PDB file of C-alpha atoms in Angstrom:
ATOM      1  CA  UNK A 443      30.284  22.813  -1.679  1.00  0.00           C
ATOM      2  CA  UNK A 444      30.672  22.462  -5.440  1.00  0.00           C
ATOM      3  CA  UNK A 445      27.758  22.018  -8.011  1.00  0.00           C
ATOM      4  CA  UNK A 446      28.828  18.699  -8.909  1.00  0.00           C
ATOM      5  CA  UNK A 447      26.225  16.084  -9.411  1.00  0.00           C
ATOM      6  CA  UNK A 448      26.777  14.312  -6.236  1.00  0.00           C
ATOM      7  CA  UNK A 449      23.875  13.466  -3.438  1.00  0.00           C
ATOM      8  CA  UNK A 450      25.711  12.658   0.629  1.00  0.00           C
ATOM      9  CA  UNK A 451      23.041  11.438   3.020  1.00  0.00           C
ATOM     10  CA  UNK A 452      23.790  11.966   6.756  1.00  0.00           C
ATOM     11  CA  UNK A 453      21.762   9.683   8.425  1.00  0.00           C
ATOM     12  CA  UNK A 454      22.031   7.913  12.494  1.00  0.00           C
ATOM     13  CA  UNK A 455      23.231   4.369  12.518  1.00  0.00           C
ATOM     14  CA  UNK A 456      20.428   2.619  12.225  1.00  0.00           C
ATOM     15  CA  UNK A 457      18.922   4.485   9.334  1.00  0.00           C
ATOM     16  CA  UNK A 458      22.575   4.287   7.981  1.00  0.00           C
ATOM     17  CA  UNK A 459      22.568   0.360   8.086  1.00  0.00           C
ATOM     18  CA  UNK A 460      18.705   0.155   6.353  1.00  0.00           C
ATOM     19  CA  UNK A 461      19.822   3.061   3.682  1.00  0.00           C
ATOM     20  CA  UNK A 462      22.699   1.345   2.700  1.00  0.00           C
ATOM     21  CA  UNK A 463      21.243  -2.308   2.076  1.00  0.00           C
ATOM     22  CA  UNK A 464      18.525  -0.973   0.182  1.00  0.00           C
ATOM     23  CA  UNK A 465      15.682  -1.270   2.459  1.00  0.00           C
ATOM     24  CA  UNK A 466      14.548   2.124   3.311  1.00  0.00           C
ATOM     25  CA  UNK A 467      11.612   2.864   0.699  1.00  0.00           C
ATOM     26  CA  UNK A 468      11.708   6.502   0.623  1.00  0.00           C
ATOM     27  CA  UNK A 469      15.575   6.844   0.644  1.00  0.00           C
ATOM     28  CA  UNK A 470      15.010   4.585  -2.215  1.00  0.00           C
ATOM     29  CA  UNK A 471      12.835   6.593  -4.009  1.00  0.00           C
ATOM     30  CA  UNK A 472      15.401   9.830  -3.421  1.00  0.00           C
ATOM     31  CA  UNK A 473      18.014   7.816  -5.086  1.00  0.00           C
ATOM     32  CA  UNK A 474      16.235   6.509  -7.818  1.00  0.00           C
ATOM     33  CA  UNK A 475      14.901  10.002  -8.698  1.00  0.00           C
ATOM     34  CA  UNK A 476      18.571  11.809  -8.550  1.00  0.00           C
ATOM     35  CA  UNK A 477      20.545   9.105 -10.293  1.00  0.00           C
ATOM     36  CA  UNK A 478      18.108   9.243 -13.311  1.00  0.00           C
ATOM     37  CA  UNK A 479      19.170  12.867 -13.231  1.00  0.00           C
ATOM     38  CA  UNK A 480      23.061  11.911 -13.316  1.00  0.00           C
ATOM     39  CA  UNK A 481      23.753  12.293  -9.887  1.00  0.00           C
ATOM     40  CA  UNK A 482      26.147   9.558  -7.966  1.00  0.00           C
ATOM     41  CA  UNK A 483      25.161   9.026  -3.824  1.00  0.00           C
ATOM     42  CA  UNK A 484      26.894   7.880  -1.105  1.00  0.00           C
ATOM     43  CA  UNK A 485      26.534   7.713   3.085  1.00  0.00           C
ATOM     44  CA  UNK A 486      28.057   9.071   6.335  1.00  0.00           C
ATOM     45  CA  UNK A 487      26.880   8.726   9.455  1.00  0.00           C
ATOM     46  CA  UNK A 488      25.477  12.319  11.531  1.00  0.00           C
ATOM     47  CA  UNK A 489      27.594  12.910  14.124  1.00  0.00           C
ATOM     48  CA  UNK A 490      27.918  16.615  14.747  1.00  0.00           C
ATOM     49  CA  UNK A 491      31.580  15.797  12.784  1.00  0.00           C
ATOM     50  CA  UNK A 492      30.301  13.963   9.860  1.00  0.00           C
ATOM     51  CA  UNK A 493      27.751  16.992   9.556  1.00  0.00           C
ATOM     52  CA  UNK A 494      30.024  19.591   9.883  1.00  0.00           C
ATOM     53  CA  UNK A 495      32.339  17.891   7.468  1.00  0.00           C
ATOM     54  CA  UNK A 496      29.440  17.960   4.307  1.00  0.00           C
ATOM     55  CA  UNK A 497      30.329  21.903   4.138  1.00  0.00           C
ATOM     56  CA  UNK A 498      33.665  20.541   2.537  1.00  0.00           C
ATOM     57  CA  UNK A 499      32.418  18.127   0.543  1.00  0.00           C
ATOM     58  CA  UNK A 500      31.665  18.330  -3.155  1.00  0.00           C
ATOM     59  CA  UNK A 501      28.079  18.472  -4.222  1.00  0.00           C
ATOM     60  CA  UNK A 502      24.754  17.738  -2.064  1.00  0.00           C
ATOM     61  CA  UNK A 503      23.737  16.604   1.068  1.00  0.00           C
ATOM     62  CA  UNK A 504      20.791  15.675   2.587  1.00  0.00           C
ATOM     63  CA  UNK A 505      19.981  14.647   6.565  1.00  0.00           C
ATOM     64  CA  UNK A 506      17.285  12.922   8.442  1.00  0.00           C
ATOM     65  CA  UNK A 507      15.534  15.400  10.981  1.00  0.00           C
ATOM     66  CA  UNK A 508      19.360  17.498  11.443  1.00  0.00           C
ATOM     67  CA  UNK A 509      19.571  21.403  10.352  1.00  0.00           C
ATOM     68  CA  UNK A 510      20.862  21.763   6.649  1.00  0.00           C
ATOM     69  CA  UNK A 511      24.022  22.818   7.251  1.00  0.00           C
ATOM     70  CA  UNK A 512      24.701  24.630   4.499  1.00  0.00           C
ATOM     71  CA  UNK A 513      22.954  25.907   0.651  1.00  0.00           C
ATOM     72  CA  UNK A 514      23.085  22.679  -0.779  1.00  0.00           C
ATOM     73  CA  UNK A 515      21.571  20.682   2.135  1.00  0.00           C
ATOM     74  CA  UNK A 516      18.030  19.830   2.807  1.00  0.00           C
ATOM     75  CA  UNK A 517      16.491  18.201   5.340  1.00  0.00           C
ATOM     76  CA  UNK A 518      13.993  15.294   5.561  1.00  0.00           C
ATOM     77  CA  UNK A 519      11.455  14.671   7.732  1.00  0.00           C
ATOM     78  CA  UNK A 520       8.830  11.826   8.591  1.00  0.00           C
ATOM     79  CA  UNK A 521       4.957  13.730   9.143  1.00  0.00           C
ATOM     80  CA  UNK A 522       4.175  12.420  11.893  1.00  0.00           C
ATOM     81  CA  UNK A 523       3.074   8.765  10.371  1.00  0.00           C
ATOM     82  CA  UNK A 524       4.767   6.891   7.637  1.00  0.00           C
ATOM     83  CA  UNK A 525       4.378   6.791   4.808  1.00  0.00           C
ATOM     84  CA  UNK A 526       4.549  10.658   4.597  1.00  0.00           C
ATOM     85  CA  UNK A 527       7.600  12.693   4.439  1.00  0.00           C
ATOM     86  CA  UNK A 528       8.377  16.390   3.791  1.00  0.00           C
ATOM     87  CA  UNK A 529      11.877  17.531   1.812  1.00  0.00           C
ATOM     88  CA  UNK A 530      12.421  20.931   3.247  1.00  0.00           C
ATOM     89  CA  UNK A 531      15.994  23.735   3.962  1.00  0.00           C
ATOM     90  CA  UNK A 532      14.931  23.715   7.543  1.00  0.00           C
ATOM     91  CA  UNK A 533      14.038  21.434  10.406  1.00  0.00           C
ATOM     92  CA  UNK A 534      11.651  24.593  11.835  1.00  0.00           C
ATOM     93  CA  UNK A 535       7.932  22.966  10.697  1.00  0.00           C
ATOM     94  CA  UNK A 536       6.479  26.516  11.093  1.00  0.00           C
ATOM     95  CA  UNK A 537       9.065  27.375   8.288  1.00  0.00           C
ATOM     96  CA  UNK A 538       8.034  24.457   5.552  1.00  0.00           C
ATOM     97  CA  UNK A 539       6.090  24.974   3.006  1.00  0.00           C
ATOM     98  CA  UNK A 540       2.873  24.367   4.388  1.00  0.00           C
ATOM     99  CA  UNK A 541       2.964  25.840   7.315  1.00  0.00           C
ATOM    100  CA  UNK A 542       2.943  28.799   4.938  1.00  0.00           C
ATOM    101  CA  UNK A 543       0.432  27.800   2.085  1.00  0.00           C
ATOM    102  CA  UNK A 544      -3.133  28.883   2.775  1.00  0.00           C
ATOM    103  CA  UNK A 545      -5.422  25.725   3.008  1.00  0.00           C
ATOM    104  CA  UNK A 546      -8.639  26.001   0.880  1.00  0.00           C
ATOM    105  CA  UNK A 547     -11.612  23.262   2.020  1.00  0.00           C
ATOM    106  CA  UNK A 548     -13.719  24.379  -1.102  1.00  0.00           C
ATOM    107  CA  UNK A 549     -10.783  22.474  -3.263  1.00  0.00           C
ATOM    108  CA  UNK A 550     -10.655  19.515  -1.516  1.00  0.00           C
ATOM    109  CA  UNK A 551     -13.189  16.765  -2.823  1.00  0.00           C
ATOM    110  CA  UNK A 552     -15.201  15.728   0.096  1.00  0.00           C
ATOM    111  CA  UNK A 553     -15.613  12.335  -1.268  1.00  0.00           C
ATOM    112  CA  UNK A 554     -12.262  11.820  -2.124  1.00  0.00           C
ATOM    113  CA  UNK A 555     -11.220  13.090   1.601  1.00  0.00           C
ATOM    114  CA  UNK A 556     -13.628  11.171   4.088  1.00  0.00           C
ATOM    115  CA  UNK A 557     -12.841   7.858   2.005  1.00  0.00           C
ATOM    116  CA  UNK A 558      -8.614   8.621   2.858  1.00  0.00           C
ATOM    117  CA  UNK A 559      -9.680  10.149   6.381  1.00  0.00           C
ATOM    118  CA  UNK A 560     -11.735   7.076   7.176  1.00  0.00           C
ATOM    119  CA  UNK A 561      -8.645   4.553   5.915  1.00  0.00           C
ATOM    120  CA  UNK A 562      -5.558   6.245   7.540  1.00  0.00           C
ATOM    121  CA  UNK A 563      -7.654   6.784  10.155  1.00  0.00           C
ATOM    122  CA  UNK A 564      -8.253   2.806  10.767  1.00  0.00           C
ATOM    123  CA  UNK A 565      -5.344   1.911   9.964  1.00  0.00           C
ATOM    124  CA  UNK A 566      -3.087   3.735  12.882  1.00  0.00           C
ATOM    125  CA  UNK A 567      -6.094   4.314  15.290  1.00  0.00           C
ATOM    126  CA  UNK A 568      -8.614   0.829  14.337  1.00  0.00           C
ATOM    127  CA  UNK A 569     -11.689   0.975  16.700  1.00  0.00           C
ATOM    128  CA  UNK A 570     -10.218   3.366  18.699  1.00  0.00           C
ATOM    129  CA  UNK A 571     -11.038   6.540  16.826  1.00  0.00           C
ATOM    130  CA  UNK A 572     -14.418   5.805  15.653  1.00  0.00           C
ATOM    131  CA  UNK A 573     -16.887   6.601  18.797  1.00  0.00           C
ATOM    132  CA  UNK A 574     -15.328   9.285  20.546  1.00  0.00           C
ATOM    133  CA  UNK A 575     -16.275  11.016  23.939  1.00  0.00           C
ATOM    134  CA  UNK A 576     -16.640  14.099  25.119  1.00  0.00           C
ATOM    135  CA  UNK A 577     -16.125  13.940  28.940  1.00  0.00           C
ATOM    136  CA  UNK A 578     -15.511  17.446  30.281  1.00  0.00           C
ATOM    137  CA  UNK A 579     -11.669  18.047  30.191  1.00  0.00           C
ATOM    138  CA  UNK A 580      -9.112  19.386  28.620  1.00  0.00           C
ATOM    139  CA  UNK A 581      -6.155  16.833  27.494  1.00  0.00           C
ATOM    140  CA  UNK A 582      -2.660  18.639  27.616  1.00  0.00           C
ATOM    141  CA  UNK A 583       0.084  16.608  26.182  1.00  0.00           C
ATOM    142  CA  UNK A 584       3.263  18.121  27.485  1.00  0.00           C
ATOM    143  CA  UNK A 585       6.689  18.315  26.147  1.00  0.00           C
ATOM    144  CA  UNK A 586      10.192  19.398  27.410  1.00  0.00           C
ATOM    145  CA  UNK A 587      11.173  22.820  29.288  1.00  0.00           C
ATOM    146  CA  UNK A 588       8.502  23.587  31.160  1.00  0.00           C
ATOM    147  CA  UNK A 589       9.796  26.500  32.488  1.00  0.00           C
ATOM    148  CA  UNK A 590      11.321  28.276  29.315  1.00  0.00           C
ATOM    149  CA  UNK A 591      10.090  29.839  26.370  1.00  0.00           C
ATOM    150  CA  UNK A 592      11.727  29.386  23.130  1.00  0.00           C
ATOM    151  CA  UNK A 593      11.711  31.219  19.902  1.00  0.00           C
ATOM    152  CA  UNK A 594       8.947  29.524  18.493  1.00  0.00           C
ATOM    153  CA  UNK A 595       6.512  29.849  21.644  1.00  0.00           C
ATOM    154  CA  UNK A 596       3.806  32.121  22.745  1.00  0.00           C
ATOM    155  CA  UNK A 597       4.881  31.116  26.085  1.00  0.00           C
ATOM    156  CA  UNK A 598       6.431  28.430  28.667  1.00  0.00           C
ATOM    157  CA  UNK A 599       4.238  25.122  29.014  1.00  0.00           C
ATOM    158  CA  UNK A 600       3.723  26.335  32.710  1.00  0.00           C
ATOM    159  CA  UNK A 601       2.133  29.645  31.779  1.00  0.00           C
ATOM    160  CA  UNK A 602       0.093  27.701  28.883  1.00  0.00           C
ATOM    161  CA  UNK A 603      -1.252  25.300  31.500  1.00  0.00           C
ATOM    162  CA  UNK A 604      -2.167  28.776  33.945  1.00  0.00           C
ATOM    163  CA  UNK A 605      -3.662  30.487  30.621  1.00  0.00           C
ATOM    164  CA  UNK A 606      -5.973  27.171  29.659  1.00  0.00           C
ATOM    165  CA  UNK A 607      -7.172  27.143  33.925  1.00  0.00           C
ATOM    166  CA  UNK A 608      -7.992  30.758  33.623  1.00  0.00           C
ATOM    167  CA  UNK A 609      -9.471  30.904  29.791  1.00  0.00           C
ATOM    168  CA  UNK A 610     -11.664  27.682  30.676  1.00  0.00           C
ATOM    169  CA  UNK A 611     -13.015  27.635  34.130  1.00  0.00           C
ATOM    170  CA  UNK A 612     -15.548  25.188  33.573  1.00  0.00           C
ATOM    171  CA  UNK A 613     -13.889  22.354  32.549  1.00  0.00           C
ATOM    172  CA  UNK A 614     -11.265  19.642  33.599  1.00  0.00           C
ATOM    173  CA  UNK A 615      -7.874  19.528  32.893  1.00  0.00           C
ATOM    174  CA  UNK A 616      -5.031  16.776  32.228  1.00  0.00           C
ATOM    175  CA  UNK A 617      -1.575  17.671  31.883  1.00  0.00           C
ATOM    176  CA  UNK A 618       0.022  14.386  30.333  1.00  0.00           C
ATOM    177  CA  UNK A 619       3.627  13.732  31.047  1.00  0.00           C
ATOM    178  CA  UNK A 620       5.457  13.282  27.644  1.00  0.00           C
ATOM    179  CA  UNK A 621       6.942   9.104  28.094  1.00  0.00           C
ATOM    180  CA  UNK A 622      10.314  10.107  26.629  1.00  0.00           C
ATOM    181  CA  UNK A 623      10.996  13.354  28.748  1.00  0.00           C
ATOM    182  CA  UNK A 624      13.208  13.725  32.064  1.00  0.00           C
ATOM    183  CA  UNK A 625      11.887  16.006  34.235  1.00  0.00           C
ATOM    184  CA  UNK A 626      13.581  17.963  36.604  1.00  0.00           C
ATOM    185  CA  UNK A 627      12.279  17.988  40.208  1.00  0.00           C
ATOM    186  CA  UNK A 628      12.291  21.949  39.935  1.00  0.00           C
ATOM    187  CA  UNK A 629       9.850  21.120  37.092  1.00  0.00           C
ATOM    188  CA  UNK A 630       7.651  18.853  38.897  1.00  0.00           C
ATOM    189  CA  UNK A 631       8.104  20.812  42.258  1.00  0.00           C
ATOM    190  CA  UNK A 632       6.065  23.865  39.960  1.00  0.00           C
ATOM    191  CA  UNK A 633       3.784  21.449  38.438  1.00  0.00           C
ATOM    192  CA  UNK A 634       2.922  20.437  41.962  1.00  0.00           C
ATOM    193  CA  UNK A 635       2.297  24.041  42.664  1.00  0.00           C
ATOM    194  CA  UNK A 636      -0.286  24.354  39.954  1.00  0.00           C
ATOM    195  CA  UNK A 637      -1.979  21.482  40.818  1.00  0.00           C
ATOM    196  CA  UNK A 638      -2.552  22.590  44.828  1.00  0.00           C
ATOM    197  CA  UNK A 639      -3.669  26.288  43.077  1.00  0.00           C
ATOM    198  CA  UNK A 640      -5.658  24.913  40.879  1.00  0.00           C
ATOM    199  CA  UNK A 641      -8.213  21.889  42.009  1.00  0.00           C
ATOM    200  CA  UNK A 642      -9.206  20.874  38.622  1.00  0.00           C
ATOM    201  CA  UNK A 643      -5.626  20.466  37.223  1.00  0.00           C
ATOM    202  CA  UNK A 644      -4.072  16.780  37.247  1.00  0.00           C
ATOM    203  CA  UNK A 645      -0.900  16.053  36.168  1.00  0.00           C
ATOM    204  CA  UNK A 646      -0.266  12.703  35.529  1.00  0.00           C
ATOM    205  CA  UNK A 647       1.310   9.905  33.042  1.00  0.00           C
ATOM    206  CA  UNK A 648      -1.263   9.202  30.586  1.00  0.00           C
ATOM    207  CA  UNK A 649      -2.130   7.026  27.602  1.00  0.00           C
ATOM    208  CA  UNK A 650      -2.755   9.281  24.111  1.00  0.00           C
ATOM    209  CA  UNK A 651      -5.031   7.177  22.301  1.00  0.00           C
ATOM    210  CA  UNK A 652      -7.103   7.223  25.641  1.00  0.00           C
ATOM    211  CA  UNK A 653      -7.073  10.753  26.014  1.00  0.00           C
ATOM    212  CA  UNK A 654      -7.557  11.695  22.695  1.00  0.00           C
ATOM    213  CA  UNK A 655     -10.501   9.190  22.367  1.00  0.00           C
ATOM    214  CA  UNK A 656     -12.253  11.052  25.927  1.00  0.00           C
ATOM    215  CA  UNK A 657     -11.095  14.285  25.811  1.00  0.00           C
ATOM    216  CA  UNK A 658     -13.581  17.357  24.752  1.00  0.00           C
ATOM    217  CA  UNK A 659     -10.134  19.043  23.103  1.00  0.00           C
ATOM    218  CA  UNK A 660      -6.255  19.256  23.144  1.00  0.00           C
ATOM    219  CA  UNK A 661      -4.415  22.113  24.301  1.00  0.00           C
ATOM    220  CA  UNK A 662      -0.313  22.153  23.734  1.00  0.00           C
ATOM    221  CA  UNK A 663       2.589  23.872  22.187  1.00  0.00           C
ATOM    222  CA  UNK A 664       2.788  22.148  19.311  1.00  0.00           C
ATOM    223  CA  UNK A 665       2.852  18.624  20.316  1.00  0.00           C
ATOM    224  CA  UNK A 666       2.041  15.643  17.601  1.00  0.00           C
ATOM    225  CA  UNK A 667      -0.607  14.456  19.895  1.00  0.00           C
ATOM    226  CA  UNK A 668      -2.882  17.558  18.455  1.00  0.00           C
ATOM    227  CA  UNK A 669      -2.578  16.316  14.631  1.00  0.00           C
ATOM    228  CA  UNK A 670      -3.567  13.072  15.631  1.00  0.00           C
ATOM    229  CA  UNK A 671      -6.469  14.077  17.818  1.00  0.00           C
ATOM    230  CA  UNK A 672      -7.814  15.282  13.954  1.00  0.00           C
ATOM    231  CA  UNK A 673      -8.552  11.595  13.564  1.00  0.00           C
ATOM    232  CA  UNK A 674     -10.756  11.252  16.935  1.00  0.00           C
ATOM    233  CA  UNK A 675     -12.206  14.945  15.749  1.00  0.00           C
ATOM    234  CA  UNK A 676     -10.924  16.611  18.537  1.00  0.00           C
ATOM    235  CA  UNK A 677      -9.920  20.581  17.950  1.00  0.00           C
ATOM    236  CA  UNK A 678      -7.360  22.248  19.403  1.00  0.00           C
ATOM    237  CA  UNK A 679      -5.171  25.081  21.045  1.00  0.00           C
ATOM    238  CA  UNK A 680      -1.842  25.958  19.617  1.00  0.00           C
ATOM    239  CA  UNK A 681       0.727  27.960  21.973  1.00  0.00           C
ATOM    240  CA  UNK A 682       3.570  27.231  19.440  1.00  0.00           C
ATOM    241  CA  UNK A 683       4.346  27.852  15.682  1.00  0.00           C
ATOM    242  CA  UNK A 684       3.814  24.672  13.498  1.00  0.00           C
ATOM    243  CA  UNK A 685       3.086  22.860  10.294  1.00  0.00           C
ATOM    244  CA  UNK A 686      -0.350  21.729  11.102  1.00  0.00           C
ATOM    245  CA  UNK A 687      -1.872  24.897  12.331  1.00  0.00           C
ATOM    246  CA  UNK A 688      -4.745  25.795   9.378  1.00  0.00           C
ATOM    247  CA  UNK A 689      -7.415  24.470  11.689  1.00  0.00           C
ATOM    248  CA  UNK A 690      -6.275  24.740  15.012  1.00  0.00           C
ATOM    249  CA  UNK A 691      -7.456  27.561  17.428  1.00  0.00           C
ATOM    250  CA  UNK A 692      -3.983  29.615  17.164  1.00  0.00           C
ATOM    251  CA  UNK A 693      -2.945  31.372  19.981  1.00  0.00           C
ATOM    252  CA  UNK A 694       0.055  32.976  17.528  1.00  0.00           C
ATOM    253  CA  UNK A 695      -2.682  34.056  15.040  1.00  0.00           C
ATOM    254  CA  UNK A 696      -5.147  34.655  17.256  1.00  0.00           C
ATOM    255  CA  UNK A 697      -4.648  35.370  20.634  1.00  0.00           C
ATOM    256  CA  UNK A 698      -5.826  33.730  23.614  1.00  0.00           C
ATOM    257  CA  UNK A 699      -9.197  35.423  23.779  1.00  0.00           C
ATOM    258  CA  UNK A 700      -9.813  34.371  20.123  1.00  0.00           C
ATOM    259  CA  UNK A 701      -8.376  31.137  20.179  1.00  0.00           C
ATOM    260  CA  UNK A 702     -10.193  29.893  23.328  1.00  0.00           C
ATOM    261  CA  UNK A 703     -13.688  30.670  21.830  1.00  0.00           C
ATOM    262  CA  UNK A 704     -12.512  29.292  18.496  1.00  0.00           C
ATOM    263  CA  UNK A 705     -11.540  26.081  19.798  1.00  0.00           C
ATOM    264  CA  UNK A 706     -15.083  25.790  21.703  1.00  0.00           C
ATOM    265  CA  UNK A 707     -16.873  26.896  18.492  1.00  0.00           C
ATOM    266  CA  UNK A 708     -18.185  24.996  15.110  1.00  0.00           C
ATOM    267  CA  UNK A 709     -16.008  21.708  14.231  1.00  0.00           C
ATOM    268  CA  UNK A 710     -12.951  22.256  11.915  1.00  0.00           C
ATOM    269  CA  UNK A 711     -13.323  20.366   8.661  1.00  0.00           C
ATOM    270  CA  UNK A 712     -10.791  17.235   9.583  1.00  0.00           C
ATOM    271  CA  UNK A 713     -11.357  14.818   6.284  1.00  0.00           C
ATOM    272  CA  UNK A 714     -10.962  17.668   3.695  1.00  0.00           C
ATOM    273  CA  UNK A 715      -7.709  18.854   5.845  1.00  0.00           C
ATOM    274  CA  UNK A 716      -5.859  15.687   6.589  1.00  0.00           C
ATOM    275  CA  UNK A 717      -6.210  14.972   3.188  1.00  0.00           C
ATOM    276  CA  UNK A 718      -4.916  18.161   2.163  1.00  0.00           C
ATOM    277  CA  UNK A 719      -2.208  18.065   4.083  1.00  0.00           C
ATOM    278  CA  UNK A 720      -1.182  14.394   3.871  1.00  0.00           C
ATOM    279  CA  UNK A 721      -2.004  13.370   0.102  1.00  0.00           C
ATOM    280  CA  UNK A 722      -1.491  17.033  -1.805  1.00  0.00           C
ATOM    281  CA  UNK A 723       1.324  18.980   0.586  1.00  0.00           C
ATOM    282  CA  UNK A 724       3.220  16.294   1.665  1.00  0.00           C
ATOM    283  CA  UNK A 725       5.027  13.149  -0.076  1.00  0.00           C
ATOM    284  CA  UNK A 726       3.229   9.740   0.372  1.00  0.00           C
ATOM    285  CA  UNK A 727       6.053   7.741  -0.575  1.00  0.00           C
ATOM    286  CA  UNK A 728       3.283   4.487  -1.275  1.00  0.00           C
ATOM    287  CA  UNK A 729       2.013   6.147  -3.987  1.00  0.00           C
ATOM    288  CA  UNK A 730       2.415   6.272  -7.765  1.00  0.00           C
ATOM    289  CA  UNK A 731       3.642   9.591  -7.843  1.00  0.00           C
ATOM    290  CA  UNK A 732       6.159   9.650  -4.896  1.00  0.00           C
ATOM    291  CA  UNK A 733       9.383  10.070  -7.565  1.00  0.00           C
ATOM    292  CA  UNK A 734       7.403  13.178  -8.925  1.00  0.00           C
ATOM    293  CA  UNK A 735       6.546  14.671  -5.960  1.00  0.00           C
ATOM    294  CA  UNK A 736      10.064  14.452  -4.534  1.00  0.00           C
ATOM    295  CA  UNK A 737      11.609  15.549  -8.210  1.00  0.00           C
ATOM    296  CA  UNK A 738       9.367  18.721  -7.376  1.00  0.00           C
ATOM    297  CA  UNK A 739      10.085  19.330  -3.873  1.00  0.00           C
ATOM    298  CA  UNK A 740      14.278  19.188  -5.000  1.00  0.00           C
ATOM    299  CA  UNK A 741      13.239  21.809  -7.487  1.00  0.00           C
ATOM    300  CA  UNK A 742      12.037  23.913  -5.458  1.00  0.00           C
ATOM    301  CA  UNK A 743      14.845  24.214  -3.668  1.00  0.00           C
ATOM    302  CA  UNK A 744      16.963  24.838  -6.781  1.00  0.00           C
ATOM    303  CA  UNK A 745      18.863  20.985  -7.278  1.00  0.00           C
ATOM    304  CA  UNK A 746      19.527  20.441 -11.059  1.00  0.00           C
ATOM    305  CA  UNK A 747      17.084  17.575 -10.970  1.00  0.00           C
TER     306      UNK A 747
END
């Protein structure tokens, strides 16, 4: 891939379609801040084909949520709620930026940070968030491959469920099924398992908002459902690298020991962090400054912007 000043997006069909007619706002604002540099655009769909064939093509390319494939490729990525987005080489969260800047609470105005806590908070969660419970257990939002641990893991989900039984003895616990997951029935068949070892484990399909709202904290890999249990002030247990980790009891960091008594320890300062990392380390494209924050972020990553 040539230097020339020329900007492919790789995006799925529906983003495609939007893209194209003009009516995805933060595509928009990529466009509108590489053309003012000289660049030209243009659009291909992803298919593992299309991908493979940006290598080839002259100039730069950028995908929704796929692996760069190559050093003129970057990656974008929704943060969990729009309107924020991160421009990054690599899909791997516990790779971006971030995940790898030290977050200082002293920095952060608190004013400032409990008035945008309170309003994003509102606006996704309304009443929800506002009067949360504590009811004695433990609210485990699972994901996929239960039985496996990948790169990025401290462990398989099944051993993290075993660990959380055995580091908390007191307490309840819920292992949610993730909605968009197929289990296997060798899966369930070990879930099962744990269940009849353990009396106070139940694994069943659950509501988020609910458990977030009841729950006394969230254990998972490195499920969303943790970030957003920041807005019913509910701590955490990471198993798994990710972005949002500065707060979170961190079993990577920490250990289980550690991270067990930190999670059951003195509150986390939530408004100072979201803010943090929302407003100043990630790109709220309804803001003022979204074209300067995403000239910076292509910058960074050495575009001639």
């Amino acid at each position: 891939m040539s230097s020339i000043k020329h900007l492919d997006f790789y995006l799925e069909p529906e983003l495609l379609q939007s893209a194209r007619a003009g009516q995805h706002n933060f595509i928009g604002k990529i466009i509108e801040v590489v053309e003012q540099a000289g660049f030209s655009t243009g659009f291909h769909g992803n298919s593992l084909q299309d991908r493979s064939a940006s290598r080839d093509r002259p100039g730069f390319a950028m995908f929704h949520m796929d692996e760069p494939e190559g050093p003129r490729t970057l990656t974008f990525r929704r943060v969990y709620h729009y309107p924020f987005w991160q421009i990054e080489p690599t899909t791997k969260r516990w790779e971006w930026r971030v995940a790898e800047k030290k977050f200082n609470a002293e920095k952060v105005d608190p004013q400032e940070a409990h008035r945008f806590y309170t309003y994003w908070r509102k606006r996704m969660f309304a009443e929800s968030a506002e009067n949360p419970t504590k009811e004695g257990f433990i609210y485990v939002p699972l994901q996929g491959r239960l039985t496996e641990r990948r790169s990025f893991q401290t462990c398989s989900p099944l051993e993290m469920l075993v660990s959380t039984l055995q580091h908390d003895p007191a307490r309840r616990v819920i292992a949610a099924l993730h909605p968009n997951e197929v289990y296997s029935a060798s899966e369930m068949s070990k879930l099962n398992t744990l269940v009849t070892r353990f009396p106070r484990l139940k694994v069943q399909k659950a509501d988020m908002i609910d458990m977030l709202r009841r729950c006394d904290y969230v254990v998972t890999q490195n499920s969303s459902a943790a970030f957003n249990g920041y807005f019913f002030r509910k701590p955490c247990v990471l198993f798994a690298r990710v972005d949002f980790h500065h707060i979170a009891a961190d079993v990577y960091t920490e250990g289980l020991d550690r991270a067990f008594e930190t999670v059951q320890g003195d509150l986390p300062d939530f408004e100072r962090y979201v803010w943090w990392f929302w407003q100043d380390m990630s790109i709220n494209a309804g803001r003022p400054e979204v074209k300067n924050k995403i000239r910076q972020a292509l910058r960074r990553n050495g575009w001639p912007i």
